[in-house]
Coordinates of C-alpha atoms in Angstrom, one line a residue:
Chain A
X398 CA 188.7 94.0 84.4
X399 CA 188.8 90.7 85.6
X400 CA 188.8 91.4 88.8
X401 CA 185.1 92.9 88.8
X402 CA 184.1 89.3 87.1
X403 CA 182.5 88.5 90.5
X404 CA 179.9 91.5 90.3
X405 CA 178.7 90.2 87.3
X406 CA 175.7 88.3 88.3
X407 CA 174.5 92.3 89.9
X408 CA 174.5 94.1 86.9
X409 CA 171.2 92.3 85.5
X410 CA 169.7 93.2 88.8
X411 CA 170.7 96.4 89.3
X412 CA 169.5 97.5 85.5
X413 CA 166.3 95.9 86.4
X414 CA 166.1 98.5 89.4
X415 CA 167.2 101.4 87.4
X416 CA 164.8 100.8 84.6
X417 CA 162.5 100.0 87.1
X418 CA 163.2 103.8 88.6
X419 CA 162.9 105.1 85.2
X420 CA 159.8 104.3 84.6
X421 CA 158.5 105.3 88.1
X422 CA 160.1 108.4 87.4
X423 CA 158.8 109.4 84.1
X424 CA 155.0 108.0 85.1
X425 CA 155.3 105.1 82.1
X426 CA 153.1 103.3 84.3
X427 CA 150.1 103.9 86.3
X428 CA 151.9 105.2 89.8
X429 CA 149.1 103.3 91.6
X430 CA 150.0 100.1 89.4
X431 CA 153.7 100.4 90.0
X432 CA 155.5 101.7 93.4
X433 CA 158.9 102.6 93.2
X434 CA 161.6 100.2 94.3
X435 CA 162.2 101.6 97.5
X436 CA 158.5 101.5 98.4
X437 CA 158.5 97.9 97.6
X438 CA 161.9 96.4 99.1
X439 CA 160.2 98.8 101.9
X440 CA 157.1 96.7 102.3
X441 CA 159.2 93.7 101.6
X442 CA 161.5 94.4 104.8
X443 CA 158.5 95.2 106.8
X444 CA 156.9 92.5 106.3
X445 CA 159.3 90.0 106.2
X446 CA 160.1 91.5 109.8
X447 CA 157.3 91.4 112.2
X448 CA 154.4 91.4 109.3
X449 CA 152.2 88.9 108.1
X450 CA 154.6 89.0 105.0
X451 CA 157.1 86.6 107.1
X452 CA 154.2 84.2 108.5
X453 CA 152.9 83.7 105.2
X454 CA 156.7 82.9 103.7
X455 CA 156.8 80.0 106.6
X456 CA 153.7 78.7 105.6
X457 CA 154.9 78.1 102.3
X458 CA 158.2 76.9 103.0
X459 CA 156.5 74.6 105.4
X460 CA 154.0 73.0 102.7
X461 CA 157.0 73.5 100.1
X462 CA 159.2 70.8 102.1
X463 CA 156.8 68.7 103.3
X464 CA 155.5 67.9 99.8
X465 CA 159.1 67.4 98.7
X466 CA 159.8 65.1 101.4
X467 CA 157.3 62.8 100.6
X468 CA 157.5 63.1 96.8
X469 CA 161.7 61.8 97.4
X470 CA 160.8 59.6 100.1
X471 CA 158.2 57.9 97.6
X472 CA 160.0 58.7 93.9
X473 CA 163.7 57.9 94.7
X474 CA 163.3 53.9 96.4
X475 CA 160.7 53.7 93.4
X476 CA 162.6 55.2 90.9
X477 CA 166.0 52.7 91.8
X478 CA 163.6 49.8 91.4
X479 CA 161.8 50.4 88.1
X480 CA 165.2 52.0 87.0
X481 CA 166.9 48.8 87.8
X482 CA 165.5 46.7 84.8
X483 CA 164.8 48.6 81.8
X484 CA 161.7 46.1 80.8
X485 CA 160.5 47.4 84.1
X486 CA 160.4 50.6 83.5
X487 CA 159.4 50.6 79.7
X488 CA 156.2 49.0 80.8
X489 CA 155.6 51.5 82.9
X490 CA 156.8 54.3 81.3
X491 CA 154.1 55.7 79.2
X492 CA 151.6 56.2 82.5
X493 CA 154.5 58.2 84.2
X494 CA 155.0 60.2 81.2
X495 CA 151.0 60.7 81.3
X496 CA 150.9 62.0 84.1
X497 CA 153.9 64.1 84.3
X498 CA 152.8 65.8 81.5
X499 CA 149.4 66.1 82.9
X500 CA 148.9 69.8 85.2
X501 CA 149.1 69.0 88.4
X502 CA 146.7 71.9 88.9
X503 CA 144.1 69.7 87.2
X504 CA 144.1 67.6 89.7
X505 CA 143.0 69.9 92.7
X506 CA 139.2 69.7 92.7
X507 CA 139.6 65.6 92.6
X508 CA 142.0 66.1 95.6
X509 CA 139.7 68.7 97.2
X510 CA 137.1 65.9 97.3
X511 CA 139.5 63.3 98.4
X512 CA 141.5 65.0 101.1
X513 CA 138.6 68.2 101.5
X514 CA 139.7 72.6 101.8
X515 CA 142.9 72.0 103.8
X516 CA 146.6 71.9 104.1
X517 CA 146.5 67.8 103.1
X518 CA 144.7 68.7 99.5
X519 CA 147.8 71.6 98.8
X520 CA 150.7 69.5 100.1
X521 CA 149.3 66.1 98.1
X522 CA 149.0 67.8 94.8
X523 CA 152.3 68.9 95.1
X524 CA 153.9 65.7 97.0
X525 CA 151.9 64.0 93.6
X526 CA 153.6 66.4 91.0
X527 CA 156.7 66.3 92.6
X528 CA 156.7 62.9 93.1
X529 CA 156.2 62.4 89.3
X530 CA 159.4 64.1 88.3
X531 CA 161.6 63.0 90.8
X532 CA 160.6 59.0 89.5
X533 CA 161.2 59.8 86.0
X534 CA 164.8 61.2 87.0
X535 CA 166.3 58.7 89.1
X536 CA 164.9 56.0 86.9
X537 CA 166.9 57.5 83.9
X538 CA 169.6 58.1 86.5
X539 CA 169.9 54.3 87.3
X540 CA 169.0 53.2 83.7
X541 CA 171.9 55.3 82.1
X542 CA 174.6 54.1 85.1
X543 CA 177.7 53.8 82.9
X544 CA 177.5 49.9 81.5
X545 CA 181.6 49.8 81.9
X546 CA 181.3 50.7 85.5
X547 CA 178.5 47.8 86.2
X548 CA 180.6 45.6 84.7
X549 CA 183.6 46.6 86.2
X550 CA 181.9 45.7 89.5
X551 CA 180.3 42.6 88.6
X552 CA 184.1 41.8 87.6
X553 CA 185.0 42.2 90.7
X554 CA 183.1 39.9 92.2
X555 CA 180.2 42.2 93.3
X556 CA 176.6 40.9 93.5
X557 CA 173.3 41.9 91.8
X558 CA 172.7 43.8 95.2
X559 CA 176.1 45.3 95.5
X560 CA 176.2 46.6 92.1
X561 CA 172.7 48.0 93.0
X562 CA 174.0 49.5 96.0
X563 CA 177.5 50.1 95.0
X564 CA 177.1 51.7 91.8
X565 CA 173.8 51.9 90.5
X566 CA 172.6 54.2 93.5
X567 CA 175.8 56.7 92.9
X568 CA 175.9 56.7 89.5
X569 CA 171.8 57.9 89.4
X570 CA 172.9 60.7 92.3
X571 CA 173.5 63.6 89.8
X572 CA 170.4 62.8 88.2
X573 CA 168.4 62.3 91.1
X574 CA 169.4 66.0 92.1
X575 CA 168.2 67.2 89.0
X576 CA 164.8 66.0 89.3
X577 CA 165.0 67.1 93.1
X578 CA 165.2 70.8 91.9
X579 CA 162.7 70.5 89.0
X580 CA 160.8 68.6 91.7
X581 CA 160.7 71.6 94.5
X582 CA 160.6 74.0 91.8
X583 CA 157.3 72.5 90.5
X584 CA 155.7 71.8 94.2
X585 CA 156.3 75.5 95.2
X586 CA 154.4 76.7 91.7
X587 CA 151.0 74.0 92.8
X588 CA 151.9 75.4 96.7
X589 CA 151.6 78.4 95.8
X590 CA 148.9 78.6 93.5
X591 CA 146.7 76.3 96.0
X592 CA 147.1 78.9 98.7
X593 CA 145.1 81.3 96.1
X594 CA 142.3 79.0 96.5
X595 CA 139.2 80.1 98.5
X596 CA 139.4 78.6 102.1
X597 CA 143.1 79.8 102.3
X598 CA 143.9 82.1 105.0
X599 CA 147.5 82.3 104.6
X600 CA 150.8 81.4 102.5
X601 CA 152.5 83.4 100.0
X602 CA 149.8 82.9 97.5
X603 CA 147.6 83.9 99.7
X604 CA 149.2 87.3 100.4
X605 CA 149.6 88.4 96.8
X606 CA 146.0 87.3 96.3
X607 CA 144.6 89.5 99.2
X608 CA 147.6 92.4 98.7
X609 CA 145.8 92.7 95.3
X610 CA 142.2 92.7 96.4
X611 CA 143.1 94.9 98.7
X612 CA 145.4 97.5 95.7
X613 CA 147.7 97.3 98.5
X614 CA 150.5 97.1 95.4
X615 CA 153.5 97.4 97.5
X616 CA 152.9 94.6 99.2
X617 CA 151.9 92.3 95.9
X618 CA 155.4 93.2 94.6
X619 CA 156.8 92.3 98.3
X620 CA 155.1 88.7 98.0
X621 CA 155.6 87.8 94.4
X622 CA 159.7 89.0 95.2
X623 CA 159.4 86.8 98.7
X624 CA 157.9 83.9 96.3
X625 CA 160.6 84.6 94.1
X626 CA 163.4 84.6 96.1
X627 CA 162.4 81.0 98.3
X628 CA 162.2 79.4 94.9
X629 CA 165.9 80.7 93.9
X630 CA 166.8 79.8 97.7
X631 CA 165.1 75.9 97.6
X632 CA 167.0 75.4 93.9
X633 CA 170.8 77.2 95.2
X634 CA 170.0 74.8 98.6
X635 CA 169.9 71.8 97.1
X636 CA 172.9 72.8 94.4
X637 CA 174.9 73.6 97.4
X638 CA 173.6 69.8 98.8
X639 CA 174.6 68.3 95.9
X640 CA 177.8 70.0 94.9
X641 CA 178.9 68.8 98.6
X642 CA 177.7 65.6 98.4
X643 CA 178.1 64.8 94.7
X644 CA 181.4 65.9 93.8
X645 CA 181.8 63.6 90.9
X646 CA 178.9 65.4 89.0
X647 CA 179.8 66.4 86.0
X648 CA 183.3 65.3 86.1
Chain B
X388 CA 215.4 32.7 78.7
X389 CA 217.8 32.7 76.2
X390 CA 217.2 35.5 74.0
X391 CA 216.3 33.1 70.8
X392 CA 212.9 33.4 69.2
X393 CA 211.5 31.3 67.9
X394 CA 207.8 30.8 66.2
X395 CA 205.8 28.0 66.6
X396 CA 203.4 26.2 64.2
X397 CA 199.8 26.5 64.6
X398 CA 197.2 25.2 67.8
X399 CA 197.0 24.1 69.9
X400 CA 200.2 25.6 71.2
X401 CA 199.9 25.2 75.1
X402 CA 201.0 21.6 75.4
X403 CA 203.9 22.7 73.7
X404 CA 204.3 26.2 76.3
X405 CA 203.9 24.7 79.2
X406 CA 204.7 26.8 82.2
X407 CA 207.1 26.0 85.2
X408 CA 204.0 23.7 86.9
X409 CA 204.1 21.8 83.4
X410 CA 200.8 22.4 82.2
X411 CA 198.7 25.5 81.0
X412 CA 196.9 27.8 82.9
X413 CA 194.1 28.5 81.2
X414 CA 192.4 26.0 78.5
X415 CA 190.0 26.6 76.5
X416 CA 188.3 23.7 74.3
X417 CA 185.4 24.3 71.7
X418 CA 184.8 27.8 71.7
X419 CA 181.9 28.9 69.9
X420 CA 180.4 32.4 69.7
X421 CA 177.8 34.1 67.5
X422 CA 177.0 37.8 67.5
X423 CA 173.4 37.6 65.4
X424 CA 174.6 35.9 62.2
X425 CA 178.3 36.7 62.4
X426 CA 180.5 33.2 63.4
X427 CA 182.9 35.0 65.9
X428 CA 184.3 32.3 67.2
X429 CA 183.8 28.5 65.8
X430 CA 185.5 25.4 68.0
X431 CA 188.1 27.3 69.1
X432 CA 190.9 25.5 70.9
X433 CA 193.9 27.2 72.9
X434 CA 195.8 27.3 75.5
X435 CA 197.6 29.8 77.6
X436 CA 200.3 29.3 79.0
X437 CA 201.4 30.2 82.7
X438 CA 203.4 33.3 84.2
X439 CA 203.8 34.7 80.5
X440 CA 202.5 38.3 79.2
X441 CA 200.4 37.3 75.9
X442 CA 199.7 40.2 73.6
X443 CA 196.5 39.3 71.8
X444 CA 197.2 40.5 68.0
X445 CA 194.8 41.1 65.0
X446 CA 192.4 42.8 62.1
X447 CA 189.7 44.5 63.2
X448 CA 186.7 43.3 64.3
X449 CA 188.3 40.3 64.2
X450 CA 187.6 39.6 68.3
X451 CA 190.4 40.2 69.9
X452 CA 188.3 41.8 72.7
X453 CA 185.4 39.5 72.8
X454 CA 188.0 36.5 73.8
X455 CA 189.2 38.0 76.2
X456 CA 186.0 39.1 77.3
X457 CA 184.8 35.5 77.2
X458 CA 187.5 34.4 79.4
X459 CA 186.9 37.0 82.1
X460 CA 183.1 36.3 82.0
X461 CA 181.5 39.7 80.3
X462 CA 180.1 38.1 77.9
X463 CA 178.9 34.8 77.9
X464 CA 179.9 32.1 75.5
X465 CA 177.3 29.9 73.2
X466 CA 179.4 26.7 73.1
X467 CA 182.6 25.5 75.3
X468 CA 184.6 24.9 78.2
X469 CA 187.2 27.2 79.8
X470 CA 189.1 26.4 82.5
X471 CA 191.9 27.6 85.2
X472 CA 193.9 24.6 86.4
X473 CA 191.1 22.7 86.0
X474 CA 188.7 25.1 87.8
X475 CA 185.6 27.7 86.6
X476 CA 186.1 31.1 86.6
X477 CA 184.2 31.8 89.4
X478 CA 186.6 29.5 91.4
X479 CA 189.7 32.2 90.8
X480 CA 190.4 35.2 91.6
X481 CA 191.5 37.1 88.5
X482 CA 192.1 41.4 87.4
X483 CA 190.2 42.9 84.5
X484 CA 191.6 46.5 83.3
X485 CA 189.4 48.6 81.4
X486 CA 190.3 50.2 77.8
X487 CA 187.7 53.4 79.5
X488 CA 189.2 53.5 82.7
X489 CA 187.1 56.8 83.5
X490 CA 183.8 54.7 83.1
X491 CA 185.4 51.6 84.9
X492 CA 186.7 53.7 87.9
X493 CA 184.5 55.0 90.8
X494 CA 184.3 58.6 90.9
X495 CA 182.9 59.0 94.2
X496 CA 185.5 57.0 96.1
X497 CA 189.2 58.2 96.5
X498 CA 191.9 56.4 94.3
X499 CA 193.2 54.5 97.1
X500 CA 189.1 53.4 98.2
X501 CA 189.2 52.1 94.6
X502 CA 192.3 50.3 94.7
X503 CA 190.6 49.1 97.8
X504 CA 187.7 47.9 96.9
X505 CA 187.5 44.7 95.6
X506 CA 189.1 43.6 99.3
X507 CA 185.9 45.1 100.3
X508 CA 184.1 43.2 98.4
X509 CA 185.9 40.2 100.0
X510 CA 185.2 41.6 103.0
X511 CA 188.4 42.0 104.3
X512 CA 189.0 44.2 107.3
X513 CA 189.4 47.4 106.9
X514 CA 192.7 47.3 108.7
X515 CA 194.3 44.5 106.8
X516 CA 192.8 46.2 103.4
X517 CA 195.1 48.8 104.1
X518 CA 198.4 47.0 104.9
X519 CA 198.0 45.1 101.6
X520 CA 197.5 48.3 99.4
X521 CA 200.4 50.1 101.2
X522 CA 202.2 46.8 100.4
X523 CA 200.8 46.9 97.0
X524 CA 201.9 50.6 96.5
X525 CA 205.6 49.7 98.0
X526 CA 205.9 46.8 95.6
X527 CA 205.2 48.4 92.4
X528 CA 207.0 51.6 93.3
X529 CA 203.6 53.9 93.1
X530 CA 204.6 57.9 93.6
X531 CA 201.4 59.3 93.0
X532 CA 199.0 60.8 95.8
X533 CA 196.1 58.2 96.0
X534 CA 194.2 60.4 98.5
X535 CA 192.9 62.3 95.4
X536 CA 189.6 61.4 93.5
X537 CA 190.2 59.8 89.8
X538 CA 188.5 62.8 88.4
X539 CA 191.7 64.9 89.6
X540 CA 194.2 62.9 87.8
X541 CA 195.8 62.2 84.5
X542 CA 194.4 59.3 82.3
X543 CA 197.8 57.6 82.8
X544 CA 197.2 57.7 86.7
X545 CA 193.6 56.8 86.8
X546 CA 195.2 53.7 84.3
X547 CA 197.4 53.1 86.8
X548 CA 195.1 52.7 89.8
X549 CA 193.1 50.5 87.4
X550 CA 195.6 48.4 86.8
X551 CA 196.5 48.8 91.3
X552 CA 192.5 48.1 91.8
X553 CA 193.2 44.5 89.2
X554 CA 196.1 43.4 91.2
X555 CA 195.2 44.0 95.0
X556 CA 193.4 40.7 95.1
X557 CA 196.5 39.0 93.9
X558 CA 195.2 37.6 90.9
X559 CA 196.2 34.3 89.4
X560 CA 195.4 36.0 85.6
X561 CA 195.3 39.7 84.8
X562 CA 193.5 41.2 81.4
X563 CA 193.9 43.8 79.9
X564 CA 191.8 45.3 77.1
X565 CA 193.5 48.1 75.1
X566 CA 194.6 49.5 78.3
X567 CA 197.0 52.1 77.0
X568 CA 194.7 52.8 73.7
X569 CA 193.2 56.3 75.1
X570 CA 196.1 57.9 76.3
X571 CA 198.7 59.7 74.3
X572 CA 201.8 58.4 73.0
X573 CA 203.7 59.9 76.0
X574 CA 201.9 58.6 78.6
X575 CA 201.8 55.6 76.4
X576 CA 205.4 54.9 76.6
X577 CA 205.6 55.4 80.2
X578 CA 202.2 53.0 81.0
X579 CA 204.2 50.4 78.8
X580 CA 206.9 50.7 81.8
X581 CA 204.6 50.2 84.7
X582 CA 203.3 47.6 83.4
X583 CA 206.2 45.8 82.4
X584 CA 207.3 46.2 86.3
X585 CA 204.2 44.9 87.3
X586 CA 204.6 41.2 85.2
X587 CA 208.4 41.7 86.3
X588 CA 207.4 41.4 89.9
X589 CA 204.1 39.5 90.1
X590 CA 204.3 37.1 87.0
X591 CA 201.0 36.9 87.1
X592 CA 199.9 35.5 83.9
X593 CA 198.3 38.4 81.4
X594 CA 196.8 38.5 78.7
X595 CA 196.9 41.8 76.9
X596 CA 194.9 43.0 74.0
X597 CA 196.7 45.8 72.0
X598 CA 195.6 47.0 68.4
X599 CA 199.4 48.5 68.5
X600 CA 202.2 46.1 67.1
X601 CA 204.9 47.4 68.5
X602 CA 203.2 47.2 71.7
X603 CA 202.0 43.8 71.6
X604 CA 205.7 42.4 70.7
X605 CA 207.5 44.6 73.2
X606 CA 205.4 43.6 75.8
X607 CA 205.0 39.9 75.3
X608 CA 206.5 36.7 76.1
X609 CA 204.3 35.3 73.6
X610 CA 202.1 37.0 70.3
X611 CA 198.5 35.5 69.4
X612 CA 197.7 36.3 66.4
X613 CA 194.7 36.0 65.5
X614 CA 192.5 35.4 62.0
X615 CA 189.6 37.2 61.0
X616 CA 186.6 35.8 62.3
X617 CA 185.4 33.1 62.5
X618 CA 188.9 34.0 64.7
X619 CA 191.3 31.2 64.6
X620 CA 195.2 31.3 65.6
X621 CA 197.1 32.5 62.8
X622 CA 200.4 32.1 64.2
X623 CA 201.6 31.9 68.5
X624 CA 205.2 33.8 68.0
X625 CA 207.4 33.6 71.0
X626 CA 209.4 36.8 72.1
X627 CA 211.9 35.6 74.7
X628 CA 214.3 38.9 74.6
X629 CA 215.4 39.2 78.3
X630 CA 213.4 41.9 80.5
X631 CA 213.5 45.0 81.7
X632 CA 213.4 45.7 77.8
X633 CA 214.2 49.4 76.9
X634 CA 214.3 51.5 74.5
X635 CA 217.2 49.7 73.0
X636 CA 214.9 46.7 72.5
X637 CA 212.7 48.3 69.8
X638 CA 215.3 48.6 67.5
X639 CA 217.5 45.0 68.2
X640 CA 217.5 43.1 65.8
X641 CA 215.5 40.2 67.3
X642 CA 212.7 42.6 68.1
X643 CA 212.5 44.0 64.0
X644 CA 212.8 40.1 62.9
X645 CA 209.7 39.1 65.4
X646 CA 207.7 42.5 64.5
X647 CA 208.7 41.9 61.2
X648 CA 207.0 38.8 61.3
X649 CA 204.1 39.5 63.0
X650 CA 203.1 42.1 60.4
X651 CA 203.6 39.8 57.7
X652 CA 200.9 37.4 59.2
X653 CA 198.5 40.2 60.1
X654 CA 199.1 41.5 56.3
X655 CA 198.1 37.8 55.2
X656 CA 195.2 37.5 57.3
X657 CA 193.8 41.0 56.5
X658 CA 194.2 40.6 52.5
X659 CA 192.1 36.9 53.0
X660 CA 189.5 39.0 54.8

């Protein structure tokens, strides 16, 4: 038995298909509402392959990134210096916890008038939700750096800014992953749903939008399983990243 | 080293312990600490003396660690002077060893990048970093693989390479807090070994702080015992039984006497508490 242990993870999905198949097959659902499987993965392959399908999946991985990029590149060098002295980062601590809990998808018409109907207003919401809970990790990630190992540096002879850059920085690296992956997770959701807006002409949110206008309902399911499948892709990318990089984690 | 022990009165001892260069190494005058409204230490005078393993002996609470601590500079002090040959701690070049040696290790480095890293800090090439460690690893007779990370060893072996990472800088005073206190008896026993060979062929002076009796005596040249706070010495007991000891040690009758001893002072300053 054990040796089928590594099939596991398919059983879920394949029930999911068969149930799926089921209720194609015995017309629980509207027909016109619900395409079978093989329709689907069918318009999924087709468009992924030559149709608008894959255009719209770069788009979003595009806008995806580069909202990540600049939510770590502003978040992390922040987060290590409010993280660094607890008074810091108590005095700032209820506005970031304000605003993370805030919806970033509140925030679009004030970026709309700020940045106007564009990729800058989509990639800046989700840069600015983003940003938020990358901050809040690898501030807790630096705060909570084991005291013994701090000390065992400053022991040692190390100064402030080698204990900063020395230990502090490493010991916040599993956390900072773990605000990486909430972070993407959350800027493909605002991504996503910003490409629904009016004024979009393309993106995944855009294709399930207009796949649905359209009750071309093969090719909803194809984009909402594309969408689906970059966000499991973006979080197992940067597991694989930090499992590499951050062997200690967890250990 | 004659085998006699003796125990001596009360402090200050060192004047009386002097070391081959005649004097103490490490003095310490007026001692006063205060955690919030408990008098931990109160004009505390002692002396330790040089090239001898001290086990640091006493009730509970009683701040066996915080001296210690205090010495090596973790935690500041309210009141006093402590000095190495005359010089401030920052003057030396000492070796600290962790009860938690899997919080006081670094996880992401290699055992051997550990052992080497306060040369780094010292910024000592990278070439002549590794000559010293292989001569370190040659001297004290280390067989395990240092190419692993601490996370893939045995508490005893990440111990170990805390104790390697202490002593790479040559230090003139090693301490030792509980070092052995979070591994189990059998790894214990053997820890006990290593570090014996290590005092064997450094003598550095150390100062160990063990909540374990038998430890403390087997290991020392000389037992503080301590009061309860506000800490003062109880008794400074001298164990001069000729090393290596063995197992044979623990149950001569110079060892039972000493131990003996010790417990009946630790008993006395437990019941005043």
């Amino acid at each position: 038995m054990k040796r089928l242990d590594p099939f596991l993870p398919f059983v879920g999905a394949a029930g999911l298909v068969a149930v799926w198949y089921i209720a194609v097959w015995a017309r629980i659902v509207d027909p016109v509402l619900l395409p079978s499987p093989a329709e689907t993965f069918w318009a999924l392959w087709k468009g992924m392959t030559g149709g608008a399908l894959g255009m719209d999946f770069l788009m979003t991985v595009r806008r995806t990134v580069i909202s990540t990029l600049i939510a770590a590149a502003i978040a992390i060098p922040l987060g290590i210096f409010l993280g660094s002295s607890e008074r810091l980062y108590r005095s700032v601590e209820f506005v970031i916890d304000f605003f993370r809990s805030t919806p970033a998808s509140a925030m679009f018409p004030l970026f709309l008038v700020l940045f106007g109907v564009g990729d800058e207003t989509k990639i800046s919401v989700a840069a600015f939700g983003a940003m938020l809970v990358i901050l809040f990790n690898v501030a807790y990630g630096v705060m909570n750096a084991r005291k013994t190992r701090l000390l065992a540096a400053k022991v040692m002879g190390a100064s402030r800014f080698r204990v900063l850059t020395d230990v502090m920085l490493l010991e916040s690296l599993p956390q900072t992953f773990i605000g990486l992956r909430n972070g993407v997770s959350l800027a493909l959701v605002i991504i996503v749903v910003a490409e629904m807006f009016i004024g979009s002409t393309d993106g995944l949110g855009h294709r399930v939008f207009e796949a649905q206008q359209l009750f071309a309902m093969p090719d909803m399911y194809a984009a909402i399983f594309a969408a689906g499948a970059l966000g499991y892709g973006l979080n197992l990318g940067f597991l694989l990243i930090e499992r590499r990089y951050v062997h200690w984690s967890g250990k | 080293m004659d085998g006699r022990a003796t125990t001596l009165p009360k402090t200050p001892a060192g004047p009386l312990d002097a070391g081959p260069a005649g004097r103490p190494h490490v003095t310490i005058r007026g001692l006063s600490k205060r955690f919030g409204k408990a008098v931990i230490y109160d004009k505390f005078d002692f002396d330790i003396p040089r090239g001898k393993l001290i086990s640091v002996f006493g009730p509970n609470g009683c701040g066996k660690s915080t001296l210690i601590n205090m010495i090596a500079g973790l935690i500041p002090i309210d009141e006093g002077e402590i000095l190495f040959d005359g010089k401030r701690l920052n003057e030396i070049k000492f070796g600290y060893v962790f009860q938690n040696y899997r919080e006081a290790l670094f996880p992401w480095l290699r055992a051997i990048d550990n052992v080497e890293y306060p040369l780094k800090l010292m910024q000592v090439p990278a070439a002549e970093r590794k000559a010293r460690s292989e001569k370190l690893i040659a001297h004290l007779g280390v067989k395990i693989d240092l190419n692993r990370y601490p996370y893939e060893m045995s508490g005893g072996q990440q111990q170990l390479v805390s104790i390697m990472r202490a002593l790479i800088v040559e230090p003139e005073i090693l301490f030792l807090d509980e070092p052995f206190s979070a591994l189990d008896y059998e790894m214990t026993l053997f820890m006990r070994e290593q570090l014996q060979r290590v005092f064997q062929e450094t003598g550095t002076t150390t100062v160990l702080v063990s909540h374990d009796l038998e430890e403390a005596v087997y290991l020392a040249d000389r037992v503080l015992l301590l009061s309860r706070h506000p800490a003062l010495v109880a008794d400074f007991v001298h164990f001069d039984d000729a090393r290596p000891r063995t197992d044979a040690t623990l149950s001569a009758p110079d060892f039972i006497r000493i131990k003996a001893h010790c417990l009946e002072v630790f008993q006395r300053e437990v019941r005043k508490g």
